Coordinates of C-alpha atoms in Angstrom, one line a residue:
M1 CA -111.9 -43.0 72.7
I2 CA -112.8 -43.3 69.0
L3 CA -110.6 -45.5 66.9
V4 CA -110.1 -44.2 63.4
P5 CA -109.4 -47.0 61.0
P6 CA -106.3 -46.5 58.8
E7 CA -107.0 -45.4 55.2
P8 CA -106.5 -48.0 52.5
L9 CA -103.4 -47.9 50.4
T10 CA -103.7 -46.2 47.0
V11 CA -101.9 -47.0 43.8
F12 CA -100.5 -43.4 43.7
E13 CA -98.9 -41.2 46.2
N14 CA -100.1 -37.8 45.1
S15 CA -102.5 -36.5 42.4
R16 CA -102.6 -32.8 41.6
R17 CA -103.5 -30.1 39.1
L18 CA -100.8 -28.1 37.3
T19 CA -102.4 -24.7 37.1
G20 CA -99.6 -22.9 35.2
P21 CA -96.5 -23.5 33.1
N22 CA -94.6 -26.4 34.8
R23 CA -91.8 -28.9 34.5
H24 CA -93.7 -31.1 32.1
F25 CA -95.7 -28.7 29.8
A26 CA -95.8 -25.1 28.7
S27 CA -99.4 -24.8 29.9
T28 CA -101.7 -26.5 32.4
G29 CA -102.3 -30.2 33.1
A30 CA -102.3 -32.9 35.8
V31 CA -99.7 -35.1 37.4
L32 CA -99.7 -38.3 39.3
D33 CA -96.8 -39.5 41.5
V34 CA -96.7 -43.3 41.8
S35 CA -94.3 -44.6 44.4
T36 CA -92.2 -47.7 44.7
K37 CA -92.9 -47.6 48.5
V38 CA -96.4 -48.9 47.8
L39 CA -96.2 -50.6 44.4
G40 CA -92.7 -51.8 44.3
A41 CA -91.4 -52.5 40.8
I42 CA -94.7 -51.7 39.2
A43 CA -94.1 -48.0 39.7
H44 CA -91.0 -48.3 37.4
D45 CA -92.4 -50.9 35.0
P46 CA -92.3 -49.6 31.3
T47 CA -95.1 -51.9 30.4
A48 CA -97.4 -50.3 33.0
H49 CA -96.3 -46.8 31.8
A50 CA -97.1 -47.8 28.2
R51 CA -100.6 -48.9 29.1
W52 CA -101.2 -45.8 31.2
Q53 CA -100.0 -43.7 28.2
R54 CA -102.1 -45.5 25.7
L55 CA -105.2 -45.0 27.9
T56 CA -104.6 -41.4 28.8
R57 CA -103.8 -40.4 25.2
S58 CA -106.9 -42.1 23.8
M59 CA -109.1 -40.6 26.5
C60 CA -107.6 -37.1 26.1
V61 CA -108.0 -37.2 22.3
A62 CA -111.6 -38.3 22.7
L63 CA -112.2 -35.2 24.8
G64 CA -110.6 -32.9 22.2
W65 CA -107.4 -32.4 24.2
S66 CA -103.9 -32.5 22.8
G67 CA -103.1 -36.0 24.1
E68 CA -99.7 -34.8 25.3
T69 CA -98.3 -37.1 28.1
M70 CA -95.1 -37.6 29.9
A71 CA -93.8 -40.4 32.1
L72 CA -90.8 -39.2 34.1
R73 CA -89.1 -41.9 36.1
H74 CA -87.2 -41.1 39.3
Q75 CA -85.5 -43.1 42.0
S76 CA -88.6 -43.6 44.2
G77 CA -91.3 -43.8 41.5
T78 CA -92.6 -42.2 38.4
L79 CA -94.3 -38.9 37.6
L80 CA -97.2 -39.4 35.1
A81 CA -98.3 -36.1 33.6
I82 CA -101.0 -35.2 31.1
A83 CA -101.6 -31.9 29.4
A84 CA -105.2 -30.6 29.8
P85 CA -107.2 -27.4 29.3
G86 CA -107.2 -25.1 32.4
D87 CA -111.0 -25.3 32.7
Q88 CA -111.0 -29.1 32.9
L89 CA -108.2 -30.0 35.3
F90 CA -110.3 -31.9 37.9
T91 CA -111.4 -34.2 35.1
A92 CA -107.8 -34.5 34.1
T93 CA -106.8 -35.7 37.5
D94 CA -109.6 -38.3 37.4
I95 CA -108.5 -39.5 34.0
N96 CA -104.9 -39.8 35.2
E97 CA -105.9 -41.8 38.3
W98 CA -108.3 -44.1 36.3
A99 CA -105.7 -44.8 33.6
W100 CA -103.0 -45.8 36.1
E101 CA -105.4 -48.0 38.1
Q102 CA -106.4 -49.7 34.8
A103 CA -102.7 -50.2 33.9
C104 CA -102.0 -51.7 37.4
E105 CA -104.8 -54.2 37.1
F106 CA -102.6 -56.3 34.7
F107 CA -100.1 -57.1 37.4
S108 CA -100.7 -60.2 39.5
G109 CA -98.5 -58.8 42.3
L110 CA -101.2 -56.2 42.9
S111 CA -103.4 -58.8 44.5
E112 CA -100.7 -59.5 47.0
L113 CA -100.6 -55.8 47.9
K114 CA -104.4 -55.8 48.4
N115 CA -104.1 -58.8 50.8
A116 CA -101.2 -57.2 52.6
S117 CA -103.2 -54.1 53.6
P118 CA -106.0 -54.7 56.1
H119 CA -108.2 -52.3 54.1
G120 CA -106.9 -53.2 50.7
L121 CA -106.0 -50.9 47.9
A122 CA -108.2 -47.9 47.2
F123 CA -109.7 -47.5 43.7
D124 CA -112.1 -44.7 42.8
Q125 CA -115.7 -45.4 41.8
I126 CA -114.9 -44.6 38.2
H127 CA -112.4 -47.4 38.1
A128 CA -114.9 -49.8 39.6
K129 CA -117.5 -49.0 37.1
C130 CA -115.4 -48.4 34.0
A131 CA -113.0 -51.2 33.2
D132 CA -114.4 -50.8 29.7
F133 CA -112.9 -47.8 27.8
S134 CA -116.1 -46.9 26.1
A135 CA -118.0 -46.7 29.4
A136 CA -115.2 -44.6 31.0
R137 CA -115.2 -42.3 28.0
V138 CA -119.0 -41.5 28.5
I139 CA -118.4 -40.7 32.1
F140 CA -115.3 -38.5 31.5
Q141 CA -117.0 -36.7 28.6
A142 CA -119.9 -35.9 31.0
H143 CA -117.5 -34.8 33.7
A144 CA -115.4 -32.6 31.4
A145 CA -118.5 -31.0 29.9
A146 CA -119.9 -30.2 33.4
E147 CA -116.6 -28.8 34.6
K148 CA -116.2 -26.7 31.4
N149 CA -119.8 -25.4 31.6
S150 CA -119.3 -24.4 35.2
A151 CA -116.3 -22.4 34.0
V152 CA -117.8 -20.8 30.9
A153 CA -117.8 -17.3 32.4
V154 CA -114.1 -17.7 33.5
S155 CA -113.1 -19.1 30.1
A156 CA -114.7 -16.2 28.3
L157 CA -112.8 -13.7 30.4
V158 CA -109.5 -15.7 29.9
N159 CA -109.9 -15.7 26.1
A160 CA -110.9 -12.1 26.0
S161 CA -107.9 -11.1 28.2
R162 CA -105.5 -12.9 25.8
Q163 CA -107.1 -11.2 22.8
H164 CA -106.4 -7.8 24.6
G165 CA -102.8 -8.9 25.4
L166 CA -103.4 -8.8 29.1
P167 CA -102.4 -11.2 31.9
V168 CA -105.2 -13.1 33.6
F169 CA -105.0 -14.9 37.0
V170 CA -107.5 -17.5 38.1
D171 CA -107.7 -19.4 41.3
D172 CA -110.5 -21.2 43.2
I173 CA -111.9 -17.9 44.5
S174 CA -111.5 -15.1 42.0
V175 CA -110.4 -14.0 38.6
S176 CA -108.2 -10.9 37.9
I177 CA -107.3 -9.2 34.6
G178 CA -104.3 -7.0 34.2
A179 CA -101.6 -6.7 36.8
G180 CA -101.0 -4.6 39.9
A181 CA -102.3 -1.1 39.6
G182 CA -103.6 -2.0 36.1
S183 CA -105.7 -4.9 37.4
H184 CA -109.2 -5.6 38.5
T185 CA -110.4 -8.7 40.5
W186 CA -113.8 -10.3 40.5
E187 CA -115.1 -13.0 42.8
L188 CA -116.1 -16.2 40.9
T189 CA -119.7 -15.6 42.1
A190 CA -119.9 -12.2 40.5
L191 CA -118.0 -12.3 37.2
P192 CA -118.7 -9.8 34.4
T193 CA -119.2 -10.6 30.8
P194 CA -116.3 -9.6 28.5
A195 CA -118.3 -6.6 27.4
E196 CA -118.6 -5.3 30.9
V197 CA -114.8 -5.4 31.6
P198 CA -113.2 -1.9 31.7
W199 CA -110.5 -2.9 29.2
A200 CA -109.1 0.7 28.7
A201 CA -108.3 0.9 32.4
L202 CA -106.4 -2.4 32.6
Y203 CA -102.7 -2.9 31.8
N204 CA -99.7 -5.1 32.6
I205 CA -96.7 -4.1 34.8
P206 CA -93.0 -5.0 34.6
T207 CA -92.6 -8.4 36.1
A208 CA -89.4 -10.3 37.2
L209 CA -89.2 -13.9 38.5
V210 CA -86.3 -14.9 40.8
T211 CA -85.5 -18.5 41.5
G212 CA -82.5 -20.6 42.5
S213 CA -81.2 -22.7 45.4
N214 CA -79.7 -19.9 47.5
G215 CA -79.9 -16.1 47.5
K216 CA -83.4 -15.7 46.1
T217 CA -84.8 -13.5 48.9
T218 CA -81.8 -11.2 48.9
T219 CA -81.9 -10.8 45.2
V220 CA -85.6 -10.1 45.2
R221 CA -85.2 -7.4 47.8
L222 CA -82.2 -5.8 46.0
L223 CA -83.9 -5.8 42.6
A224 CA -87.1 -4.3 44.2
A225 CA -84.9 -1.6 45.8
M226 CA -83.4 -0.7 42.4
L227 CA -86.8 -0.4 40.7
A228 CA -88.0 1.7 43.6
A229 CA -85.0 4.0 43.4
M230 CA -85.6 4.4 39.6
S231 CA -89.2 5.4 40.2
A232 CA -88.3 7.8 43.0
A233 CA -86.0 9.5 40.5
G234 CA -88.9 9.9 38.0
S235 CA -88.4 7.1 35.6
K236 CA -90.4 6.0 32.6
L237 CA -92.5 3.9 35.0
G238 CA -93.7 7.0 36.7
A239 CA -92.5 9.2 39.6
S240 CA -94.5 7.3 42.3
V241 CA -94.1 3.7 41.5
A242 CA -94.8 1.3 44.3
V243 CA -92.8 -1.9 43.8
G244 CA -94.4 -5.1 45.0
Y245 CA -92.4 -8.2 45.8
S246 CA -93.1 -11.6 47.3
C247 CA -90.6 -13.9 49.0
T248 CA -90.2 -16.3 51.9
E249 CA -90.7 -13.4 54.3
G250 CA -94.0 -12.3 52.9
V251 CA -95.4 -9.7 50.5
V252 CA -94.3 -6.1 50.5
V253 CA -95.8 -3.3 48.3
G254 CA -94.4 0.2 48.3
G255 CA -92.3 -0.6 51.3
E256 CA -95.4 -1.7 53.4
Q257 CA -95.7 -5.3 54.6
V258 CA -98.9 -6.7 53.1
E259 CA -98.6 -10.3 54.2
S260 CA -96.2 -12.2 56.4
G261 CA -95.0 -15.8 56.1
D262 CA -93.7 -17.8 53.2
Y263 CA -95.1 -16.3 50.0
S264 CA -92.6 -17.6 47.6
G265 CA -95.2 -19.6 45.6
P266 CA -98.1 -18.9 43.4
A267 CA -100.2 -17.4 46.2
G268 CA -97.5 -14.7 46.8
A269 CA -97.2 -13.9 43.1
R270 CA -101.0 -13.4 42.8
T271 CA -101.1 -11.3 45.9
V272 CA -98.6 -8.9 44.4
L273 CA -100.0 -8.9 40.9
R274 CA -103.5 -8.1 42.2
H275 CA -102.5 -5.4 44.6
P276 CA -104.0 -2.1 43.4
N277 CA -100.8 -0.1 44.2
A278 CA -98.2 -2.3 42.6
Q279 CA -96.7 -0.9 39.4
A280 CA -93.8 -3.3 39.2
A281 CA -93.5 -6.9 40.5
V282 CA -90.5 -9.0 41.7
L283 CA -91.6 -12.5 42.5
E284 CA -89.6 -15.1 44.4
T285 CA -90.4 -18.4 42.6
A286 CA -89.5 -21.4 44.8
R287 CA -89.0 -24.9 43.7
G288 CA -91.9 -26.3 45.7
G289 CA -94.5 -24.0 44.1
I290 CA -93.3 -24.8 40.6
L291 CA -93.5 -28.6 41.3
R292 CA -96.8 -28.6 43.1
R293 CA -98.8 -26.2 40.8
G294 CA -96.5 -24.6 38.2
L295 CA -95.9 -20.9 37.6
A296 CA -98.5 -18.3 38.7
V297 CA -97.7 -16.2 35.6
E298 CA -97.7 -17.1 31.9
A299 CA -95.4 -14.2 30.9
A300 CA -92.6 -12.2 32.5
D301 CA -90.1 -9.6 31.3
V302 CA -87.0 -11.1 33.1
A303 CA -86.1 -14.1 35.2
I304 CA -83.1 -14.7 37.4
I305 CA -81.7 -18.1 38.3
T306 CA -79.2 -17.4 41.1
N307 CA -77.6 -20.9 41.3
I308 CA -78.2 -24.6 41.7
S309 CA -77.1 -26.6 44.7
A310 CA -77.9 -30.0 46.1
D311 CA -81.1 -29.6 48.1
H312 CA -84.5 -31.2 48.4
F313 CA -83.5 -34.3 46.6
G314 CA -86.1 -37.1 46.9
E315 CA -89.1 -34.7 46.7
Y316 CA -91.5 -34.6 43.7
G317 CA -89.2 -36.7 41.6
I318 CA -86.0 -34.6 42.0
D319 CA -83.0 -36.9 42.3
N320 CA -80.0 -34.9 41.1
M321 CA -78.7 -31.5 40.0
N322 CA -79.9 -31.8 36.4
D323 CA -83.5 -32.4 37.7
L324 CA -83.2 -29.4 40.0
A325 CA -81.9 -27.2 37.2
D326 CA -84.8 -28.3 34.9
V327 CA -87.3 -27.3 37.6
K328 CA -85.7 -23.8 38.0
L329 CA -85.6 -23.4 34.3
V330 CA -89.4 -23.6 34.1
V331 CA -89.3 -19.8 34.6
A332 CA -87.9 -19.6 31.0
R333 CA -91.3 -20.7 29.7
A334 CA -92.8 -17.4 30.9
L335 CA -90.1 -15.5 29.1
K336 CA -91.0 -17.1 25.8
K337 CA -94.5 -15.7 26.0
M338 CA -93.2 -12.1 25.7
E339 CA -92.7 -10.4 22.4
P340 CA -89.8 -10.0 22.1
A341 CA -88.8 -12.8 24.5
G342 CA -87.8 -11.7 27.9
T343 CA -84.3 -11.9 29.4
L344 CA -83.0 -14.9 31.3
V345 CA -80.3 -14.0 33.8
L346 CA -78.0 -16.9 34.6
N347 CA -75.0 -17.7 36.8
A348 CA -72.1 -18.4 34.5
D349 CA -70.2 -20.0 37.3
D350 CA -72.8 -22.8 37.4
P351 CA -71.9 -25.3 34.7
V352 CA -74.9 -27.5 35.3
L353 CA -77.3 -24.6 35.0
L354 CA -75.7 -23.3 31.8
S355 CA -75.8 -26.8 30.3
R356 CA -79.5 -27.3 31.0
A357 CA -80.3 -23.8 29.7
A358 CA -78.5 -24.3 26.4
D359 CA -81.8 -24.7 24.5
F360 CA -83.3 -21.4 25.5
T361 CA -83.7 -19.3 22.4
G362 CA -84.4 -15.9 24.0
R363 CA -82.0 -13.3 25.3
V364 CA -79.5 -14.5 27.9
A365 CA -77.6 -12.3 30.3
L366 CA -74.7 -13.8 32.3
F367 CA -73.1 -12.9 35.7
A368 CA -70.0 -14.3 37.3
L369 CA -67.5 -13.4 40.0
D370 CA -64.7 -12.9 37.4
D371 CA -65.2 -10.7 34.4
N372 CA -62.7 -13.0 32.5
N373 CA -65.0 -16.0 32.8
P374 CA -64.9 -17.7 29.4
Q375 CA -68.7 -17.8 29.2
L376 CA -68.9 -14.0 29.6
V377 CA -66.1 -13.4 27.2
G378 CA -67.9 -15.5 24.6
I379 CA -71.3 -13.9 25.0
R380 CA -69.9 -10.4 24.7
K381 CA -69.1 -11.1 21.1
K382 CA -72.8 -10.6 20.4
S383 CA -73.9 -7.1 19.8
D384 CA -76.8 -7.2 22.3
A385 CA -74.8 -9.0 25.1
A386 CA -75.3 -8.3 28.7
T387 CA -72.9 -9.4 31.5
C388 CA -72.0 -8.4 35.0
A389 CA -68.9 -9.4 36.9
V390 CA -65.9 -8.2 38.9
R391 CA -62.7 -6.9 37.4
A392 CA -59.9 -5.6 39.6
G393 CA -62.2 -5.2 42.6
E394 CA -64.9 -3.3 40.6
L395 CA -68.3 -4.5 39.4
L396 CA -68.7 -3.9 35.7
L397 CA -72.0 -4.0 33.8
T398 CA -71.7 -4.5 30.1
R399 CA -74.7 -4.0 27.8
N400 CA -74.8 -3.7 24.1
G401 CA -71.0 -3.1 24.0
M402 CA -71.2 -0.3 26.6
V403 CA -69.4 -0.8 30.0
S404 CA -70.6 0.8 33.2
N405 CA -68.6 0.7 36.4
L406 CA -71.0 0.1 39.3
G407 CA -68.4 0.7 42.0
K408 CA -65.9 -1.0 44.2
V409 CA -67.3 -4.4 45.4
A410 CA -65.6 -4.0 48.9
E411 CA -67.6 -0.8 49.5
M412 CA -71.0 -2.4 48.9
P413 CA -72.5 -3.2 52.3
L414 CA -73.9 -6.6 51.2
T415 CA -70.5 -7.9 50.4
M416 CA -69.1 -7.3 54.0
G417 CA -65.9 -5.8 52.6
G418 CA -65.9 -8.2 49.6
V419 CA -65.7 -11.4 51.6
A420 CA -69.4 -12.5 51.1
A421 CA -68.8 -13.8 47.5
Y422 CA -72.3 -15.2 47.3
N423 CA -73.7 -11.8 47.8
I424 CA -71.5 -10.4 45.1
A425 CA -73.2 -13.0 42.8
N426 CA -76.6 -11.9 44.0
I427 CA -75.7 -8.3 43.4
A428 CA -74.5 -9.0 39.8
A429 CA -77.7 -10.9 39.1
A430 CA -80.0 -8.1 40.4
A431 CA -78.0 -5.5 38.4
L432 CA -78.5 -7.4 35.1
A433 CA -82.2 -7.8 35.8
A434 CA -82.6 -4.2 36.8
A435 CA -80.8 -3.1 33.6
A436 CA -83.1 -5.3 31.5
L437 CA -86.1 -3.6 33.1
G438 CA -84.8 -0.1 32.2
V439 CA -83.0 0.9 35.4
D440 CA -80.0 3.1 34.5
A441 CA -76.5 2.2 35.7
Q442 CA -76.2 5.3 37.9
T443 CA -79.3 4.3 39.9
I444 CA -78.1 0.7 40.2
A445 CA -74.7 1.8 41.5
H446 CA -76.3 4.1 44.0
V447 CA -78.5 1.3 45.4
L448 CA -75.5 -1.0 45.6
M449 CA -73.6 1.4 47.7
H450 CA -76.4 1.8 50.3
F451 CA -78.5 -1.3 50.4
G452 CA -77.4 -3.3 53.4
D453 CA -76.3 -0.3 55.5
S454 CA -79.3 -1.0 57.7
R455 CA -80.0 -4.6 58.7
H456 CA -83.7 -3.7 58.1
D457 CA -82.9 -3.7 54.3
N458 CA -82.5 -7.5 54.3
P459 CA -83.9 -9.0 57.5
G460 CA -82.9 -12.6 58.2
R461 CA -80.1 -12.6 55.6
L462 CA -76.7 -11.9 57.0
E463 CA -78.0 -9.7 59.8
R464 CA -75.2 -8.5 62.0
W465 CA -74.8 -7.4 65.6
N466 CA -71.8 -6.6 67.8
I467 CA -72.8 -7.0 71.4
S468 CA -70.1 -6.5 74.1
G469 CA -67.5 -7.4 71.5
I470 CA -69.4 -10.6 70.4
N471 CA -70.0 -10.8 66.6
V472 CA -73.5 -12.2 65.9
L473 CA -74.6 -13.3 62.5
I474 CA -78.2 -14.4 61.7
D475 CA -79.0 -15.9 58.4
Y476 CA -81.4 -18.4 56.7
A477 CA -78.6 -20.8 55.5
H478 CA -80.6 -23.9 55.0
N479 CA -78.5 -26.3 52.9
P480 CA -74.8 -27.3 52.7
D481 CA -73.8 -24.6 50.1
G482 CA -75.7 -21.9 52.1
L483 CA -74.0 -22.9 55.4
A484 CA -70.6 -23.1 53.7
N485 CA -71.0 -19.6 52.3
L486 CA -72.1 -18.3 55.8
L487 CA -69.2 -20.0 57.6
R488 CA -66.7 -18.6 55.1
V489 CA -67.9 -15.1 56.0
S490 CA -67.7 -15.9 59.7
Q491 CA -64.2 -17.3 59.3
S492 CA -63.0 -14.0 57.8
I493 CA -64.4 -12.1 60.8
Q494 CA -62.8 -14.7 63.2
R495 CA -59.4 -14.2 61.6
Q496 CA -59.6 -10.5 62.5
S497 CA -61.1 -10.9 66.0
R498 CA -59.1 -14.0 66.9
G499 CA -62.0 -15.2 69.0
R500 CA -63.9 -18.5 69.1
L501 CA -66.6 -19.7 66.7
G502 CA -70.0 -20.9 67.9
L503 CA -72.6 -22.4 65.5
L504 CA -76.3 -23.2 65.7
L505 CA -77.1 -26.2 63.6
G506 CA -80.4 -27.7 62.5
Q507 CA -82.4 -28.9 59.5
A508 CA -85.9 -29.5 58.4
G509 CA -87.1 -33.1 58.3
N510 CA -87.9 -33.2 54.6
R511 CA -84.3 -33.7 53.5
E512 CA -82.8 -37.1 52.8
D513 CA -80.4 -38.6 55.4
G514 CA -77.5 -37.9 53.1
A515 CA -78.3 -34.2 52.8
I516 CA -78.6 -33.9 56.6
S517 CA -75.2 -35.6 57.0
E518 CA -73.7 -33.3 54.4
L519 CA -74.8 -30.3 56.4
A520 CA -73.1 -31.6 59.5
Q521 CA -70.0 -32.4 57.5
V522 CA -69.8 -28.8 56.3
A523 CA -70.1 -27.6 59.9
A524 CA -67.4 -29.9 61.1
E525 CA -65.0 -28.7 58.3
Y526 CA -65.0 -25.2 59.9
K527 CA -64.1 -26.6 63.4
P528 CA -66.4 -24.5 65.5
D529 CA -65.5 -24.4 69.2
L530 CA -69.1 -25.2 70.1
I531 CA -72.0 -26.5 68.1
V532 CA -75.5 -26.4 69.5
I533 CA -77.9 -28.6 67.6
K534 CA -81.5 -27.4 67.5
E535 CA -84.8 -29.3 66.9
I536 CA -87.2 -27.4 64.6
E537 CA -90.4 -28.8 65.8
S538 CA -92.6 -27.0 63.2
M539 CA -90.5 -28.5 60.4
L540 CA -90.4 -32.2 61.4
R541 CA -92.2 -33.0 58.1
G542 CA -92.7 -36.7 58.7
R543 CA -89.7 -37.3 61.0
E544 CA -89.8 -38.4 64.6
F545 CA -89.0 -35.7 67.2
G546 CA -85.2 -35.9 67.8
E547 CA -84.5 -37.9 64.7
V548 CA -82.8 -35.0 62.8
P549 CA -80.6 -33.9 65.7
H550 CA -79.5 -37.5 66.2
L551 CA -78.5 -37.7 62.5
L552 CA -76.6 -34.4 62.8
Q553 CA -74.7 -35.5 65.9
N554 CA -73.8 -38.8 64.4
S555 CA -72.5 -37.2 61.3
L556 CA -70.5 -34.6 63.3
T557 CA -68.7 -37.3 65.3
Q558 CA -68.1 -39.4 62.3
S559 CA -66.4 -36.4 60.7
G560 CA -64.0 -36.2 63.6
Y561 CA -65.8 -33.5 65.6
A562 CA -65.5 -33.9 69.4
I563 CA -68.7 -35.0 71.1
E564 CA -67.9 -32.9 74.1
N565 CA -68.2 -29.8 72.0
I566 CA -71.8 -30.6 71.0
L567 CA -74.9 -29.6 72.9
S568 CA -78.5 -30.2 71.8
M569 CA -81.7 -28.2 72.6
P570 CA -85.3 -28.9 71.7
D571 CA -86.1 -25.3 71.0
E572 CA -84.5 -23.0 68.4
V573 CA -84.5 -19.8 70.6
D574 CA -83.2 -21.7 73.6
A575 CA -80.4 -23.2 71.5
A576 CA -79.4 -19.7 70.4
R577 CA -79.5 -18.4 74.0
V578 CA -77.0 -21.2 75.0
L579 CA -74.5 -19.8 72.5
L580 CA -75.1 -16.2 73.6
Q581 CA -74.5 -17.2 77.2
W582 CA -71.3 -19.1 76.3
A583 CA -69.8 -16.3 74.1
Q584 CA -67.0 -14.0 75.2
A585 CA -65.7 -10.8 73.6
D586 CA -64.2 -11.3 70.1
D587 CA -66.2 -14.6 69.6
V588 CA -68.2 -15.1 66.4
L589 CA -71.7 -16.7 66.7
V590 CA -73.3 -18.1 63.5
L591 CA -77.0 -18.5 63.9
P592 CA -79.0 -19.9 61.0
I593 CA -82.6 -19.4 62.1
H594 CA -85.3 -21.1 60.1
Q595 CA -88.6 -20.2 61.8
K596 CA -89.9 -16.7 61.5
P597 CA -91.3 -16.5 65.1
A598 CA -88.0 -17.7 66.5
R599 CA -86.1 -15.1 64.5
T600 CA -88.5 -12.3 65.6
E601 CA -87.9 -13.3 69.2
L602 CA -84.2 -13.6 68.9
V603 CA -83.9 -10.2 67.1
T604 CA -85.9 -8.7 70.0
L605 CA -83.5 -10.3 72.5
L606 CA -80.4 -9.0 70.7
D607 CA -81.8 -5.5 70.4
A608 CA -82.7 -5.6 74.1
M609 CA -79.1 -6.7 74.9
V610 CA -77.7 -3.8 72.9
A611 CA -80.1 -1.3 74.6
S612 CA -79.2 -2.5 78.1
Q613 CA -75.5 -2.6 77.3
W614 CA -75.3 -6.2 78.3
Q615 CA -71.9 -7.5 79.1
A616 CA -70.5 -10.9 78.0
G617 CA -70.9 -13.5 80.8
S618 CA -73.8 -11.7 82.4
P619 CA -77.1 -13.5 82.7
L620 CA -79.3 -13.1 79.6
P621 CA -82.6 -11.3 79.8
T622 CA -85.3 -13.9 80.6
R623 CA -87.8 -14.5 77.8
L624 CA -90.5 -12.8 79.8
D625 CA -88.4 -9.6 79.8
Y626 CA -88.6 -9.1 76.1
V627 CA -91.5 -11.3 74.8
P628 CA -94.9 -9.6 75.4
L629 CA -97.4 -11.6 77.3
N630 CA -99.9 -11.0 74.5
D631 CA -97.4 -12.3 72.1
E632 CA -98.8 -11.9 68.5
R633 CA -95.8 -13.3 66.7
E634 CA -96.6 -15.2 63.5
S635 CA -97.1 -18.9 63.6

């Protein structure tokens, strides 16, 4: 047995490049996350931050950079960010680390930390050699020059693309110019000169960004369907437009699945924008990708922010709703790069979001559940206003003073007879974005009356079965607001069926204890007759096995929920099977499923039960009956 010694502690928790517009800057840079877990009070010390800032600014100016810096303090540490050119980001991360290590050297408490760790604190070689600023400057100038020289060909293409008004996408493997069907991609090892680029054949495509805490994937799919319907009718985009979209479920272009898995970050956006068939792009833009790397695109025509709800606090410096809103509003940076500025679609029922977006100077379109919302009434005083909301049961789209009736909300399949209020909001957001992209009101209305007729329109999001009188709902509800929305829908079904309610409950390990407890409290509020707690082994994310289920159970009982109505299973599918075996006719089962392979298996089981005319109380098909032996489900 080979013993691997533990790694030494570092004076920072995470150091990364910001390869696109981000929370800190409108362009590229680097960010360092320093944590109180290792450094204690030093991580929050303003004197240390001032020393870091003085060193980074001086070094960046010496390299000809802007010298723009930001120290953003949060509960568990501080984010230290510096702006830097896109072709010198590795040097930027080195400078950031060096400056912080230099700043920390002034603290006597650091020596105690060194002694407390058997392997000491880790400092990079640059720090060891360059306590003197002048010596460090020589090294960093050499590093920056070498990095810049290695990227000369890339920089030439980036500059030329911007002169031609074309988007350019660069990663560690390739460079592409243009977007979708109007793009071409070259490997880094075989780049052309600007003179060799076929500029006349390259162009941009309509691009929409969709972010928010809940409803992103549904809104992405719905907006993509509206754009596809417009193209099918022979729009200005062309009669054979293939709409590409990326989301937590993968990448789809022209109705064909191109990639499977979570593609809600920069990789998914680049996959769509480099696809040779895509002539319009709808890109889910999740919080994690924005915080880790920034946006994949510099410019977009429209951006939707569906809502802001308490989730992912404690990660990447996000402590509260204002922080979360600021991260989501990074998409507005891409709108400012358009001429004229693109359209920002916002939820007028979300006061935190509206407050944080007050400084946006481009065009804003607002949606709400009530057409009399004061924010909508106020914005409609502008001649170019755009709003979408419900009045007397009908969805009204108002643009430039013209009102279009998109139909009765209760007749739109996604609303489940009007009870799924959160989907009404998603519908209104998608309608505004579609209108901003040139889709006519008649086409929007047609899509709204049909999208959701088939559960294949929106898999994994409010999918519904009725099996032997048992109502089964599968959804991705992954935070307290999402679960509350789903349980409100189930409650309306339960009132009609007069059956019992069964709930599958689980959470990923990267949530704070308080957020996990809040999820359980929401569950207890709706008084299910049975709760089966699941472990999500692939989403432990630093937690011990069984830790999250234990927190959930404790929170349920502390909320007054009876312990005898709680079961726990170590497998997501087995947990769902327990509920299916328990259920009787008229019962409602709410199954939030968070792993794609588990959902694939469960959907296969439910379809098999329908096909075999399974009866409530009968044994369920065994897993071998419906899972192929050569199982090729996604991991």
